Amino acid sequence: DAGVTQSPTHLIKTRGQQVTLRCSPKSGHDTVSWYQQALGQGPQFIFQYYEEEERQRGNFPDRFSGHQFPNYSSELNVNALLLGDSALYLCASSYPRLAGLQETQYFGPGTRLLVL
Amino acid sequence: GIQVEQSPPDLILQEGANSTLRCNFSDSVNNLQWFHQNPWGQLINLFYIPSGTKQNGRLSATTVATERYSLLYISSSQTTDSGVYFCAAEYSGGGADGLTFGKGTHLIIQP
């Protein structure tokens, strides 16, 4: 049973560039959430996708956008990168709340983004 | 949004000792999870425990939802237990916050 996978594992970009991170959910899950974890901090919620739509969004600017595909995989896009976007980006998958199933979120290994 | 506070922020113990990590949250929750983050950044699920008590080997957790706190117990600590432990909660009243994480407890188990 494959867990949550993310790619790439590491990425180096320069200020102003754009980046796309990818996530495949755990088998059987169709809800994907993205989190940003700065060094020494807890993860912060960016947004959640279900049925190919953004269902929830945290306090992040519009430079952060996402997409979910019919196979439930997801992308996180960040435009006009800032130095402060350097962080570990984590993807989590779960069952949708409406399914009445346990809402445990399972996390992938993350993508480390460094903006120079 | 919901506030999540963890204590203590740092904990250093000798191998074999027991420890208790605390998580306080500011509102009613429909999801509360404990994670262990390893040195490579992987968040490992320990417990899904919005209420009640669960045990898994040397680890156990208790959430008292009416008093808005959760406790993680680690018994007979091993050096491999070292790392950062996070508590995360989701407000049951809806909204757009997903899981809100505490700042974590950094646990060091010395041989």
PDB file of N, CA, C and O in Angstrom, chain B residues 13-83:
ATOM      1  N   LEU B  13      15.918  13.698  28.412  1.00  0.00           N
ATOM      2  CA  LEU B  13      15.751  12.582  29.347  1.00  0.00           C
ATOM      3  C   LEU B  13      16.805  11.517  29.095  1.00  0.00           C
ATOM      4  O   LEU B  13      17.384  11.442  28.005  1.00  0.00           O
ATOM      5  N   GLN B  14      17.014  10.699  30.096  1.00  0.00           N
ATOM      6  CA  GLN B  14      17.884   9.544  29.942  1.00  0.00           C
ATOM      7  C   GLN B  14      17.076   8.378  29.385  1.00  0.00           C
ATOM      8  O   GLN B  14      15.858   8.256  29.623  1.00  0.00           O
ATOM      9  N   GLU B  15      17.756   7.528  28.654  1.00  0.00           N
ATOM     10  CA  GLU B  15      17.117   6.326  28.122  1.00  0.00           C
ATOM     11  C   GLU B  15      16.465   5.543  29.262  1.00  0.00           C
ATOM     12  O   GLU B  15      17.037   5.413  30.344  1.00  0.00           O
ATOM     13  N   GLY B  16      15.246   5.075  29.018  1.00  0.00           N
ATOM     14  CA  GLY B  16      14.530   4.319  30.032  1.00  0.00           C
ATOM     15  C   GLY B  16      13.532   5.140  30.829  1.00  0.00           C
ATOM     16  O   GLY B  16      12.653   4.589  31.496  1.00  0.00           O
ATOM     17  N   ALA B  17      13.647   6.466  30.760  1.00  0.00           N
ATOM     18  CA  ALA B  17      12.740   7.333  31.509  1.00  0.00           C
ATOM     19  C   ALA B  17      11.381   7.394  30.821  1.00  0.00           C
ATOM     20  O   ALA B  17      11.231   7.063  29.652  1.00  0.00           O
ATOM     21  N   ASN B  18      10.386   7.855  31.582  1.00  0.00           N
ATOM     22  CA  ASN B  18       9.038   8.083  31.051  1.00  0.00           C
ATOM     23  C   ASN B  18       8.832   9.574  30.857  1.00  0.00           C
ATOM     24  O   ASN B  18       9.445  10.398  31.555  1.00  0.00           O
ATOM     25  N   SER B  19       7.944   9.946  29.933  1.00  0.00           N
ATOM     26  CA  SER B  19       7.696  11.366  29.699  1.00  0.00           C
ATOM     27  C   SER B  19       6.233  11.595  29.370  1.00  0.00           C
ATOM     28  O   SER B  19       5.531  10.698  28.891  1.00  0.00           O
ATOM     29  N   THR B  20       5.791  12.826  29.650  1.00  0.00           N
ATOM     30  CA  THR B  20       4.433  13.249  29.338  1.00  0.00           C
ATOM     31  C   THR B  20       4.492  14.569  28.601  1.00  0.00           C
ATOM     32  O   THR B  20       5.062  15.536  29.090  1.00  0.00           O
ATOM     33  N   LEU B  21       3.905  14.605  27.412  1.00  0.00           N
ATOM     34  CA  LEU B  21       3.844  15.813  26.599  1.00  0.00           C
ATOM     35  C   LEU B  21       2.397  16.292  26.600  1.00  0.00           C
ATOM     36  O   LEU B  21       1.473  15.484  26.488  1.00  0.00           O
ATOM     37  N   ARG B  22       2.222  17.596  26.705  1.00  0.00           N
ATOM     38  CA  ARG B  22       0.878  18.150  26.833  1.00  0.00           C
ATOM     39  C   ARG B  22       0.547  19.033  25.636  1.00  0.00           C
ATOM     40  O   ARG B  22       1.409  19.730  25.088  1.00  0.00           O
ATOM     41  N   CYS B  23      -0.752  19.016  25.271  1.00  0.00           N
ATOM     42  CA  CYS B  23      -1.274  19.843  24.183  1.00  0.00           C
ATOM     43  C   CYS B  23      -2.579  20.465  24.656  1.00  0.00           C
ATOM     44  O   CYS B  23      -3.520  19.737  25.023  1.00  0.00           O
ATOM     45  N   ASN B  24      -2.628  21.789  24.696  1.00  0.00           N
ATOM     46  CA  ASN B  24      -3.858  22.507  25.026  1.00  0.00           C
ATOM     47  C   ASN B  24      -4.424  23.129  23.759  1.00  0.00           C
ATOM     48  O   ASN B  24      -3.672  23.666  22.934  1.00  0.00           O
ATOM     49  N   PHE B  25      -5.737  23.071  23.590  1.00  0.00           N
ATOM     50  CA  PHE B  25      -6.364  23.687  22.428  1.00  0.00           C
ATOM     51  C   PHE B  25      -7.533  24.547  22.879  1.00  0.00           C
ATOM     52  O   PHE B  25      -8.143  24.299  23.912  1.00  0.00           O
ATOM     53  N   SER B  26      -7.808  25.568  22.071  1.00  0.00           N
ATOM     54  CA  SER B  26      -8.673  26.657  22.536  1.00  0.00           C
ATOM     55  C   SER B  26     -10.157  26.455  22.240  1.00  0.00           C
ATOM     56  O   SER B  26     -10.984  27.230  22.724  1.00  0.00           O
ATOM     57  N   ASP B  27     -10.501  25.424  21.453  1.00  0.00           N
ATOM     58  CA  ASP B  27     -11.910  25.284  21.066  1.00  0.00           C
ATOM     59  C   ASP B  27     -12.230  23.804  20.833  1.00  0.00           C
ATOM     60  O   ASP B  27     -11.335  22.947  20.886  1.00  0.00           O
ATOM     61  N   SER B  28     -13.479  23.523  20.542  1.00  0.00           N
ATOM     62  CA  SER B  28     -13.884  22.129  20.304  1.00  0.00           C
ATOM     63  C   SER B  28     -13.274  21.641  18.992  1.00  0.00           C
ATOM     64  O   SER B  28     -13.128  22.400  18.040  1.00  0.00           O
ATOM     65  N   VAL B  29     -12.913  20.358  18.973  1.00  0.00           N
ATOM     66  CA  VAL B  29     -12.217  19.813  17.802  1.00  0.00           C
ATOM     67  C   VAL B  29     -12.916  18.562  17.292  1.00  0.00           C
ATOM     68  O   VAL B  29     -13.552  17.833  18.061  1.00  0.00           O
ATOM     69  N   ASN B  30     -12.802  18.327  15.977  1.00  0.00           N
ATOM     70  CA  ASN B  30     -13.265  17.061  15.411  1.00  0.00           C
ATOM     71  C   ASN B  30     -12.087  16.217  14.936  1.00  0.00           C
ATOM     72  O   ASN B  30     -12.271  15.107  14.456  1.00  0.00           O
ATOM     73  N   ASN B  31     -10.902  16.754  15.046  1.00  0.00           N
ATOM     74  CA  ASN B  31      -9.704  16.019  14.664  1.00  0.00           C
ATOM     75  C   ASN B  31      -8.566  16.483  15.558  1.00  0.00           C
ATOM     76  O   ASN B  31      -8.321  17.688  15.680  1.00  0.00           O
ATOM     77  N   LEU B  32      -7.908  15.532  16.205  1.00  0.00           N
ATOM     78  CA  LEU B  32      -6.700  15.843  16.953  1.00  0.00           C
ATOM     79  C   LEU B  32      -5.725  14.713  16.703  1.00  0.00           C
ATOM     80  O   LEU B  32      -6.074  13.544  16.856  1.00  0.00           O
ATOM     81  N   GLN B  33      -4.530  15.061  16.258  1.00  0.00           N
ATOM     82  CA  GLN B  33      -3.531  14.067  15.925  1.00  0.00           C
ATOM     83  C   GLN B  33      -2.210  14.402  16.608  1.00  0.00           C
ATOM     84  O   GLN B  33      -1.870  15.572  16.791  1.00  0.00           O
ATOM     85  N   TRP B  34      -1.473  13.359  16.951  1.00  0.00           N
ATOM     86  CA  TRP B  34      -0.106  13.481  17.436  1.00  0.00           C
ATOM     87  C   TRP B  34       0.820  12.920  16.357  1.00  0.00           C
ATOM     88  O   TRP B  34       0.541  11.854  15.777  1.00  0.00           O
ATOM     89  N   PHE B  35       1.921  13.651  16.121  1.00  0.00           N
ATOM     90  CA  PHE B  35       2.908  13.243  15.124  1.00  0.00           C
ATOM     91  C   PHE B  35       4.298  13.264  15.751  1.00  0.00           C
ATOM     92  O   PHE B  35       4.578  14.042  16.665  1.00  0.00           O
ATOM     93  N   HIS B  36       5.169  12.427  15.193  1.00  0.00           N
ATOM     94  CA  HIS B  36       6.596  12.474  15.498  1.00  0.00           C
ATOM     95  C   HIS B  36       7.297  12.856  14.193  1.00  0.00           C
ATOM     96  O   HIS B  36       7.094  12.184  13.167  1.00  0.00           O
ATOM     97  N   GLN B  37       8.073  13.935  14.214  1.00  0.00           N
ATOM     98  CA  GLN B  37       8.806  14.336  13.020  1.00  0.00           C
ATOM     99  C   GLN B  37      10.247  13.881  13.145  1.00  0.00           C
ATOM    100  O   GLN B  37      10.945  14.282  14.093  1.00  0.00           O
ATOM    101  N   ASN B  38      10.679  13.060  12.214  1.00  0.00           N
ATOM    102  CA  ASN B  38      12.043  12.541  12.289  1.00  0.00           C
ATOM    103  C   ASN B  38      13.030  13.566  11.721  1.00  0.00           C
ATOM    104  O   ASN B  38      12.620  14.608  11.194  1.00  0.00           O
ATOM    105  N   PRO B  39      14.317  13.323  11.872  1.00  0.00           N
ATOM    106  CA  PRO B  39      15.317  14.319  11.441  1.00  0.00           C
ATOM    107  C   PRO B  39      15.241  14.653   9.954  1.00  0.00           C
ATOM    108  O   PRO B  39      15.749  15.700   9.536  1.00  0.00           O
ATOM    109  N   TRP B  40      14.632  13.817   9.139  1.00  0.00           N
ATOM    110  CA  TRP B  40      14.522  14.084   7.712  1.00  0.00           C
ATOM    111  C   TRP B  40      13.238  14.840   7.364  1.00  0.00           C
ATOM    112  O   TRP B  40      12.980  15.102   6.198  1.00  0.00           O
ATOM    113  N   GLY B  41      12.444  15.158   8.372  1.00  0.00           N
ATOM    114  CA  GLY B  41      11.255  15.959   8.152  1.00  0.00           C
ATOM    115  C   GLY B  41       9.969  15.176   7.995  1.00  0.00           C
ATOM    116  O   GLY B  41       8.890  15.764   7.918  1.00  0.00           O
ATOM    117  N   GLN B  42      10.040  13.860   7.947  1.00  0.00           N
ATOM    118  CA  GLN B  42       8.841  13.045   7.775  1.00  0.00           C
ATOM    119  C   GLN B  42       7.974  13.110   9.029  1.00  0.00           C
ATOM    120  O   GLN B  42       8.465  12.866  10.135  1.00  0.00           O
ATOM    121  N   LEU B  43       6.708  13.451   8.839  1.00  0.00           N
ATOM    122  CA  LEU B  43       5.740  13.447   9.938  1.00  0.00           C
ATOM    123  C   LEU B  43       5.118  12.066  10.025  1.00  0.00           C
ATOM    124  O   LEU B  43       4.434  11.629   9.110  1.00  0.00           O
ATOM    125  N   ILE B  44       5.346  11.406  11.137  1.00  0.00           N
ATOM    126  CA  ILE B  44       4.859  10.052  11.338  1.00  0.00           C
ATOM    127  C   ILE B  44       3.648  10.101  12.252  1.00  0.00           C
ATOM    128  O   ILE B  44       3.701  10.660  13.350  1.00  0.00           O
ATOM    129  N   ASN B  45       2.529   9.527  11.771  1.00  0.00           N
ATOM    130  CA  ASN B  45       1.315   9.498  12.581  1.00  0.00           C
ATOM    131  C   ASN B  45       1.509   8.643  13.824  1.00  0.00           C
ATOM    132  O   ASN B  45       1.946   7.505  13.740  1.00  0.00           O
ATOM    133  N   LEU B  46       1.144   9.198  14.967  1.00  0.00           N
ATOM    134  CA  LEU B  46       1.169   8.413  16.194  1.00  0.00           C
ATOM    135  C   LEU B  46      -0.253   8.044  16.603  1.00  0.00           C
ATOM    136  O   LEU B  46      -0.550   6.877  16.830  1.00  0.00           O
ATOM    137  N   PHE B  47      -1.107   9.056  16.717  1.00  0.00           N
ATOM    138  CA  PHE B  47      -2.482   8.821  17.148  1.00  0.00           C
ATOM    139  C   PHE B  47      -3.431   9.809  16.472  1.00  0.00           C
ATOM    140  O   PHE B  47      -3.091  10.961  16.264  1.00  0.00           O
ATOM    141  N   TYR B  48      -4.625   9.300  16.140  1.00  0.00           N
ATOM    142  CA  TYR B  48      -5.783  10.130  15.814  1.00  0.00           C
ATOM    143  C   TYR B  48      -6.676  10.025  17.034  1.00  0.00           C
ATOM    144  O   TYR B  48      -7.188   8.938  17.325  1.00  0.00           O
ATOM    145  N   ILE B  49      -6.829  11.117  17.797  1.00  0.00           N
ATOM    146  CA  ILE B  49      -7.474  10.976  19.104  1.00  0.00           C
ATOM    147  C   ILE B  49      -8.232  12.242  19.491  1.00  0.00           C
ATOM    148  O   ILE B  49      -7.816  12.961  20.411  1.00  0.00           O
ATOM    149  N   PRO B  50      -9.364  12.534  18.812  1.00  0.00           N
ATOM    150  CA  PRO B  50     -10.149  13.714  19.200  1.00  0.00           C
ATOM    151  C   PRO B  50     -10.789  13.574  20.582  1.00  0.00           C
ATOM    152  O   PRO B  50     -11.194  14.574  21.187  1.00  0.00           O
ATOM    153  N   SER B  51     -10.875  12.347  21.093  1.00  0.00           N
ATOM    154  CA  SER B  51     -11.346  12.127  22.457  1.00  0.00           C
ATOM    155  C   SER B  51     -10.933  10.722  22.873  1.00  0.00           C
ATOM    156  O   SER B  51     -10.617   9.878  22.039  1.00  0.00           O
ATOM    157  N   GLY B  52     -10.920  10.499  24.208  1.00  0.00           N
ATOM    158  CA  GLY B  52     -10.652   9.160  24.696  1.00  0.00           C
ATOM    159  C   GLY B  52      -9.190   8.837  24.884  1.00  0.00           C
ATOM    160  O   GLY B  52      -8.342   9.728  24.931  1.00  0.00           O
ATOM    161  N   THR B  53      -8.899   7.555  25.007  1.00  0.00           N
ATOM    162  CA  THR B  53      -7.562   7.060  25.278  1.00  0.00           C
ATOM    163  C   THR B  53      -7.206   5.948  24.300  1.00  0.00           C
ATOM    164  O   THR B  53      -8.050   5.114  23.968  1.00  0.00           O
ATOM    165  N   LYS B  54      -5.958   5.990  23.820  1.00  0.00           N
ATOM    166  CA  LYS B  54      -5.453   4.945  22.936  1.00  0.00           C
ATOM    167  C   LYS B  54      -4.052   4.569  23.365  1.00  0.00           C
ATOM    168  O   LYS B  54      -3.328   5.379  23.952  1.00  0.00           O
ATOM    169  N   GLN B  55      -3.666   3.335  23.045  1.00  0.00           N
ATOM    170  CA  GLN B  55      -2.315   2.894  23.352  1.00  0.00           C
ATOM    171  C   GLN B  55      -1.750   2.145  22.159  1.00  0.00           C
ATOM    172  O   GLN B  55      -2.470   1.429  21.449  1.00  0.00           O
ATOM    173  N   ASN B  56      -0.438   2.348  21.942  1.00  0.00           N
ATOM    174  CA  ASN B  56       0.260   1.647  20.881  1.00  0.00           C
ATOM    175  C   ASN B  56       1.669   1.366  21.384  1.00  0.00           C
ATOM    176  O   ASN B  56       2.551   2.217  21.329  1.00  0.00           O
ATOM    177  N   GLY B  57       1.853   0.159  21.905  1.00  0.00           N
ATOM    178  CA  GLY B  57       3.170  -0.199  22.439  1.00  0.00           C
ATOM    179  C   GLY B  57       3.548   0.663  23.622  1.00  0.00           C
ATOM    180  O   GLY B  57       2.801   0.762  24.595  1.00  0.00           O
ATOM    181  N   ARG B  58       4.715   1.311  23.517  1.00  0.00           N
ATOM    182  CA  ARG B  58       5.179   2.158  24.630  1.00  0.00           C
ATOM    183  C   ARG B  58       4.524   3.536  24.638  1.00  0.00           C
ATOM    184  O   ARG B  58       4.755   4.327  25.560  1.00  0.00           O
ATOM    185  N   LEU B  59       3.762   3.833  23.628  1.00  0.00           N
ATOM    186  CA  LEU B  59       3.106   5.137  23.540  1.00  0.00           C
ATOM    187  C   LEU B  59       1.626   5.018  23.856  1.00  0.00           C
ATOM    188  O   LEU B  59       0.976   4.026  23.497  1.00  0.00           O
ATOM    189  N   SER B  60       1.113   6.030  24.530  1.00  0.00           N
ATOM    190  CA  SER B  60      -0.327   6.122  24.748  1.00  0.00           C
ATOM    191  C   SER B  60      -0.708   7.599  24.722  1.00  0.00           C
ATOM    192  O   SER B  60       0.148   8.477  24.899  1.00  0.00           O
ATOM    193  N   ALA B  61      -1.987   7.865  24.490  1.00  0.00           N
ATOM    194  CA  ALA B  61      -2.467   9.234  24.429  1.00  0.00           C
ATOM    195  C   ALA B  61      -3.856   9.304  25.019  1.00  0.00           C
ATOM    196  O   ALA B  61      -4.638   8.353  24.917  1.00  0.00           O
ATOM    197  N   THR B  62      -4.132  10.437  25.625  1.00  0.00           N
ATOM    198  CA  THR B  62      -5.454  10.701  26.202  1.00  0.00           C
ATOM    199  C   THR B  62      -5.875  12.103  25.817  1.00  0.00           C
ATOM    200  O   THR B  62      -5.092  13.047  25.951  1.00  0.00           O
ATOM    201  N   THR B  63      -7.105  12.253  25.329  1.00  0.00           N
ATOM    202  CA  THR B  63      -7.673  13.566  25.048  1.00  0.00           C
ATOM    203  C   THR B  63      -8.927  13.748  25.878  1.00  0.00           C
ATOM    204  O   THR B  63      -9.831  12.906  25.840  1.00  0.00           O
ATOM    205  N   VAL B  64      -8.947  14.825  26.652  1.00  0.00           N
ATOM    206  CA  VAL B  64     -10.140  15.195  27.424  1.00  0.00           C
ATOM    207  C   VAL B  64     -10.748  16.388  26.703  1.00  0.00           C
ATOM    208  O   VAL B  64     -10.372  17.544  26.936  1.00  0.00           O
ATOM    209  N   ALA B  65     -11.679  16.097  25.808  1.00  0.00           N
ATOM    210  CA  ALA B  65     -12.204  17.133  24.919  1.00  0.00           C
ATOM    211  C   ALA B  65     -12.931  18.231  25.702  1.00  0.00           C
ATOM    212  O   ALA B  65     -12.842  19.414  25.341  1.00  0.00           O
ATOM    213  N   THR B  66     -13.618  17.867  26.768  1.00  0.00           N
ATOM    214  CA  THR B  66     -14.383  18.861  27.543  1.00  0.00           C
ATOM    215  C   THR B  66     -13.460  19.857  28.231  1.00  0.00           C
ATOM    216  O   THR B  66     -13.853  20.993  28.492  1.00  0.00           O
ATOM    217  N   GLU B  67     -12.228  19.431  28.530  1.00  0.00           N
ATOM    218  CA  GLU B  67     -11.259  20.324  29.176  1.00  0.00           C
ATOM    219  C   GLU B  67     -10.209  20.827  28.188  1.00  0.00           C
ATOM    220  O   GLU B  67      -9.295  21.537  28.570  1.00  0.00           O
ATOM    221  N   ARG B  68     -10.326  20.416  26.936  1.00  0.00           N
ATOM    222  CA  ARG B  68      -9.508  20.938  25.842  1.00  0.00           C
ATOM    223  C   ARG B  68      -8.015  20.721  26.044  1.00  0.00           C
ATOM    224  O   ARG B  68      -7.214  21.664  25.920  1.00  0.00           O
ATOM    225  N   TYR B  69      -7.665  19.455  26.342  1.00  0.00           N
ATOM    226  CA  TYR B  69      -6.256  19.122  26.366  1.00  0.00           C
ATOM    227  C   TYR B  69      -6.055  17.670  25.970  1.00  0.00           C
ATOM    228  O   TYR B  69      -6.974  16.848  26.054  1.00  0.00           O
ATOM    229  N   SER B  70      -4.838  17.392  25.528  1.00  0.00           N
ATOM    230  CA  SER B  70      -4.449  16.039  25.180  1.00  0.00           C
ATOM    231  C   SER B  70      -3.054  15.787  25.736  1.00  0.00           C
ATOM    232  O   SER B  70      -2.235  16.708  25.822  1.00  0.00           O
ATOM    233  N   LEU B  71      -2.802  14.555  26.130  1.00  0.00           N
ATOM    234  CA  LEU B  71      -1.516  14.157  26.679  1.00  0.00           C
ATOM    235  C   LEU B  71      -0.958  12.983  25.887  1.00  0.00           C
ATOM    236  O   LEU B  71      -1.696  12.065  25.522  1.00  0.00           O
ATOM    237  N   LEU B  72       0.344  13.039  25.623  1.00  0.00           N
ATOM    238  CA  LEU B  72       1.051  11.924  24.986  1.00  0.00           C
ATOM    239  C   LEU B  72       2.048  11.378  25.997  1.00  0.00           C
ATOM    240  O   LEU B  72       2.859  12.132  26.535  1.00  0.00           O
ATOM    241  N   TYR B  73       1.950  10.076  26.273  1.00  0.00           N
ATOM    242  CA  TYR B  73       2.840   9.424  27.220  1.00  0.00           C
ATOM    243  C   TYR B  73       3.819   8.534  26.458  1.00  0.00           C
ATOM    244  O   TYR B  73       3.410   7.769  25.587  1.00  0.00           O
ATOM    245  N   ILE B  74       5.091   8.665  26.811  1.00  0.00           N
ATOM    246  CA  ILE B  74       6.105   7.783  26.251  1.00  0.00           C
ATOM    247  C   ILE B  74       6.764   7.064  27.424  1.00  0.00           C
ATOM    248  O   ILE B  74       7.320   7.714  28.321  1.00  0.00           O
ATOM    249  N   SER B  75       6.683   5.755  27.426  1.00  0.00           N
ATOM    250  CA  SER B  75       7.282   5.003  28.520  1.00  0.00           C
ATOM    251  C   SER B  75       8.573   4.327  28.054  1.00  0.00           C
ATOM    252  O   SER B  75       8.749   4.047  26.865  1.00  0.00           O
ATOM    253  N   SER B  76       9.467   4.097  29.013  1.00  0.00           N
ATOM    254  CA  SER B  76      10.738   3.402  28.725  1.00  0.00           C
ATOM    255  C   SER B  76      11.400   3.956  27.472  1.00  0.00           C
ATOM    256  O   SER B  76      11.664   3.233  26.500  1.00  0.00           O
ATOM    257  N   SER B  77      11.674   5.265  27.481  1.00  0.00           N
ATOM    258  CA  SER B  77      12.190   5.968  26.314  1.00  0.00           C
ATOM    259  C   SER B  77      13.430   5.313  25.720  1.00  0.00           C
ATOM    260  O   SER B  77      14.288   4.797  26.454  1.00  0.00           O
ATOM    261  N   GLN B  78      13.526   5.361  24.397  1.00  0.00           N
ATOM    262  CA  GLN B  78      14.687   4.875  23.667  1.00  0.00           C
ATOM    263  C   GLN B  78      15.270   6.033  22.867  1.00  0.00           C
ATOM    264  O   GLN B  78      14.566   7.002  22.561  1.00  0.00           O
ATOM    265  N   THR B  79      16.546   5.915  22.499  1.00  0.00           N
ATOM    266  CA  THR B  79      17.181   7.016  21.757  1.00  0.00           C
ATOM    267  C   THR B  79      16.454   7.301  20.445  1.00  0.00           C
ATOM    268  O   THR B  79      16.418   8.439  19.983  1.00  0.00           O
ATOM    269  N   THR B  80      15.827   6.284  19.884  1.00  0.00           N
ATOM    270  CA  THR B  80      15.092   6.464  18.629  1.00  0.00           C
ATOM    271  C   THR B  80      13.807   7.266  18.811  1.00  0.00           C
ATOM    272  O   THR B  80      13.182   7.661  17.829  1.00  0.00           O
ATOM    273  N   ASP B  81      13.416   7.511  20.052  1.00  0.00           N
ATOM    274  CA  ASP B  81      12.243   8.359  20.311  1.00  0.00           C
ATOM    275  C   ASP B  81      12.581   9.842  20.160  1.00  0.00           C
ATOM    276  O   ASP B  81      11.677  10.686  20.171  1.00  0.00           O
ATOM    277  N   SER B  82      13.845  10.158  20.050  1.00  0.00           N
ATOM    278  CA  SER B  82      14.250  11.566  19.913  1.00  0.00           C
ATOM    279  C   SER B  82      13.634  12.187  18.664  1.00  0.00           C
ATOM    280  O   SER B  82      13.391  11.506  17.666  1.00  0.00           O
ATOM    281  N   GLY B  83      13.381  13.475  18.744  1.00  0.00           N
ATOM    282  CA  GLY B  83      12.790  14.197  17.618  1.00  0.00           C
ATOM    283  C   GLY B  83      11.791  15.214  18.120  1.00  0.00           C
ATOM    284  O   GLY B  83      11.712  15.495  19.319  1.00  0.00           O
TER     285      GLY B  83
END
